[in-house]
PDB file of C-alpha atoms in Angstrom:
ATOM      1  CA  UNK A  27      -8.030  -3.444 -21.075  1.00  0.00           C
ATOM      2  CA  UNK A  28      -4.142  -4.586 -20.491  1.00  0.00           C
ATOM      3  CA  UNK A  29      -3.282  -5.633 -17.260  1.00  0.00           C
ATOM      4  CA  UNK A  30      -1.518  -2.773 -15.951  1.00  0.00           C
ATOM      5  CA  UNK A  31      -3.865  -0.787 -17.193  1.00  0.00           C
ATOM      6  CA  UNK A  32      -6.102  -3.133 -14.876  1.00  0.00           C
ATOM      7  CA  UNK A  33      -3.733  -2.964 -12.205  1.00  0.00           C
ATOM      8  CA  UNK A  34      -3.937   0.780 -12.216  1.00  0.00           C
ATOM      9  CA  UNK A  35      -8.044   1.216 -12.172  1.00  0.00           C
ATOM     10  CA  UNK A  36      -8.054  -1.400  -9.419  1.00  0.00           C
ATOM     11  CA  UNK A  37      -5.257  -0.001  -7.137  1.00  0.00           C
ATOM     12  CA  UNK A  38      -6.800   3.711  -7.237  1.00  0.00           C
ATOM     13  CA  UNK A  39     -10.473   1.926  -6.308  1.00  0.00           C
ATOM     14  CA  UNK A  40      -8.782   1.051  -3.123  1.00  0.00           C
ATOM     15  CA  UNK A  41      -6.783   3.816  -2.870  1.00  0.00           C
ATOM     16  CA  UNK A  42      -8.767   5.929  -0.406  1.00  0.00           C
ATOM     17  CA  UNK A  43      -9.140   3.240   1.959  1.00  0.00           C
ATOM     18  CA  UNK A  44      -5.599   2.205   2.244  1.00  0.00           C
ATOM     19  CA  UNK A  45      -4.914   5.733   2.455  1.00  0.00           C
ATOM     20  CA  UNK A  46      -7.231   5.488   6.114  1.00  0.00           C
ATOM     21  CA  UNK A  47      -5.381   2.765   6.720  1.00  0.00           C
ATOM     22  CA  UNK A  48      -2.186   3.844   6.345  1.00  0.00           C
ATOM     23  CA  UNK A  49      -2.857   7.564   8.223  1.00  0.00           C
ATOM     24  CA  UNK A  50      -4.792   5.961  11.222  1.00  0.00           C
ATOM     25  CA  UNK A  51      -1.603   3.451  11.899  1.00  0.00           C
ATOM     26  CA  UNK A  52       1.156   6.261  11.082  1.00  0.00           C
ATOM     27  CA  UNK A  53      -1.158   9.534  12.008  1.00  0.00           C
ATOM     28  CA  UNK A  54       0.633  11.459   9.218  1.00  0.00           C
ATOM     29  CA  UNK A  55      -0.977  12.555   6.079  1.00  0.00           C
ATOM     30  CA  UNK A  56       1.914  12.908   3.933  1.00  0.00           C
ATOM     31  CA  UNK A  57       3.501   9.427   5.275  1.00  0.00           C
ATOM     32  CA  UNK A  58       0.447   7.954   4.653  1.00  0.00           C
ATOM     33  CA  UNK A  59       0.342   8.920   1.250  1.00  0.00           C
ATOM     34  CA  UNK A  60       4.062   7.603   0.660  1.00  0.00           C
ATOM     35  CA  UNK A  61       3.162   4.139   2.348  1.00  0.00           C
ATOM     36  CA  UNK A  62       0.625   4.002  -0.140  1.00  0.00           C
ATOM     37  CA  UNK A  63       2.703   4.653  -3.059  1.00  0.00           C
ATOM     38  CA  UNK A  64       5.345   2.476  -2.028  1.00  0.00           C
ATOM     39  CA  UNK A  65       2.943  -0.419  -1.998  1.00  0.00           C
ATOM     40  CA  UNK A  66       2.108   0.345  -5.651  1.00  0.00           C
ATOM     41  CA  UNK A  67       5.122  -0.161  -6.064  1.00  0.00           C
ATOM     42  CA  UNK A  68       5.223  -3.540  -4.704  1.00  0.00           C
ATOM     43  CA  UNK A  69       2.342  -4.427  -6.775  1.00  0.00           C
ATOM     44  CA  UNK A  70       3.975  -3.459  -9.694  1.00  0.00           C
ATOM     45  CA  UNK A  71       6.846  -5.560  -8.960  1.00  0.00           C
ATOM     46  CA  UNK A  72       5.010  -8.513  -8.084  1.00  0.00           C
ATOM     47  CA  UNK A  73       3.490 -11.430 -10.494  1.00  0.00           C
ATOM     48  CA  UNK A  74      -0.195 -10.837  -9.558  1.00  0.00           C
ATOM     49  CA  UNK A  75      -1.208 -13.952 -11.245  1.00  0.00           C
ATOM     50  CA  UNK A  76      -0.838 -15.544  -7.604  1.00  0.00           C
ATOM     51  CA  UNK A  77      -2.779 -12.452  -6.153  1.00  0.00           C
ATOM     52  CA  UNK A  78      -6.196 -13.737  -5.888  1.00  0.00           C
ATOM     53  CA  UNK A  79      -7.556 -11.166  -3.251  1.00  0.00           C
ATOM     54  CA  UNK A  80      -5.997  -7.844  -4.557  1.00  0.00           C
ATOM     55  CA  UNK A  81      -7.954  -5.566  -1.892  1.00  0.00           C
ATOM     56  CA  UNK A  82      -6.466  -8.176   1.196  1.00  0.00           C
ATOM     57  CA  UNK A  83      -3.360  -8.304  -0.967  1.00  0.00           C
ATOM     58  CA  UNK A  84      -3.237  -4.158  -0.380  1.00  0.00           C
ATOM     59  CA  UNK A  85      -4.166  -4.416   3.440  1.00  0.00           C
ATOM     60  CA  UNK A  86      -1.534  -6.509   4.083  1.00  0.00           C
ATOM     61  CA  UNK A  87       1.008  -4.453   2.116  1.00  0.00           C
ATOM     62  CA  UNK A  88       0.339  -0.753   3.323  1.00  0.00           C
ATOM     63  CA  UNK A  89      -0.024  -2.727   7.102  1.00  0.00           C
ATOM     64  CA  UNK A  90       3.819  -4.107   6.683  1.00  0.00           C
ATOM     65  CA  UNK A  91       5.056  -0.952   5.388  1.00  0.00           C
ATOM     66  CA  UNK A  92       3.435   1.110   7.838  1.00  0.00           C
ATOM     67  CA  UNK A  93       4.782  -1.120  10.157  1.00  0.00           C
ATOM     68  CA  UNK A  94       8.368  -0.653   9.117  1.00  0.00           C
ATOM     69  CA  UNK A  95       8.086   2.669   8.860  1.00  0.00           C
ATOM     70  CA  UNK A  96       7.144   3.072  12.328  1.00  0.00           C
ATOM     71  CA  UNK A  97      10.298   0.944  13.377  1.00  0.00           C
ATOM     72  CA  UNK A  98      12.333   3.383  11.892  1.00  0.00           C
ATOM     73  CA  UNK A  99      10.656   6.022  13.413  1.00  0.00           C
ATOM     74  CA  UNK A 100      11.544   4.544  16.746  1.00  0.00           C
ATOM     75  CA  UNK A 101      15.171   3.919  16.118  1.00  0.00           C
ATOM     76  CA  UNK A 102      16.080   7.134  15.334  1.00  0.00           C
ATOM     77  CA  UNK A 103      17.470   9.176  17.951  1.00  0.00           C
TER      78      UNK A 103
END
């Protein structure tokens, strides 16, 4: 197995939970879901030879971008 394809069977293991995560700090399925995605993203940007806890790796991610989000959410009018 490549490491993307890795990468991929790793990311949707944790999926559901970050999903939780995500919904319980932004209380919205669907931006949930995109918080989620976007931190794929990130992951498959970044060199994850330096990623040696992939699951606290993910927490941290989906936590930032939820918490970004929200700040948007705020500043708009």
């Amino acid at each position: 197995m490549n490491t993307s394809n890795w990468l991929a069977t790793q990311f949707e293991a944790e999926r559901p939970r970050l999903r939780a995560l995500a919904y319980r700090m932004l209380g919205s399925l669907s931006e949930a879901e995109d918080a989620v995605q976007e931190s794929w993203l990130h992951l498959s940007r970044s060199d994850t030879s330096t990623i040696s806890n992939l699951g606290g790796w993910l927490t941290t991610t989906v936590a930032r971008i939820c918490l970004n989000m929200l700040r948007v959410r705020k500043s708009r009018p």
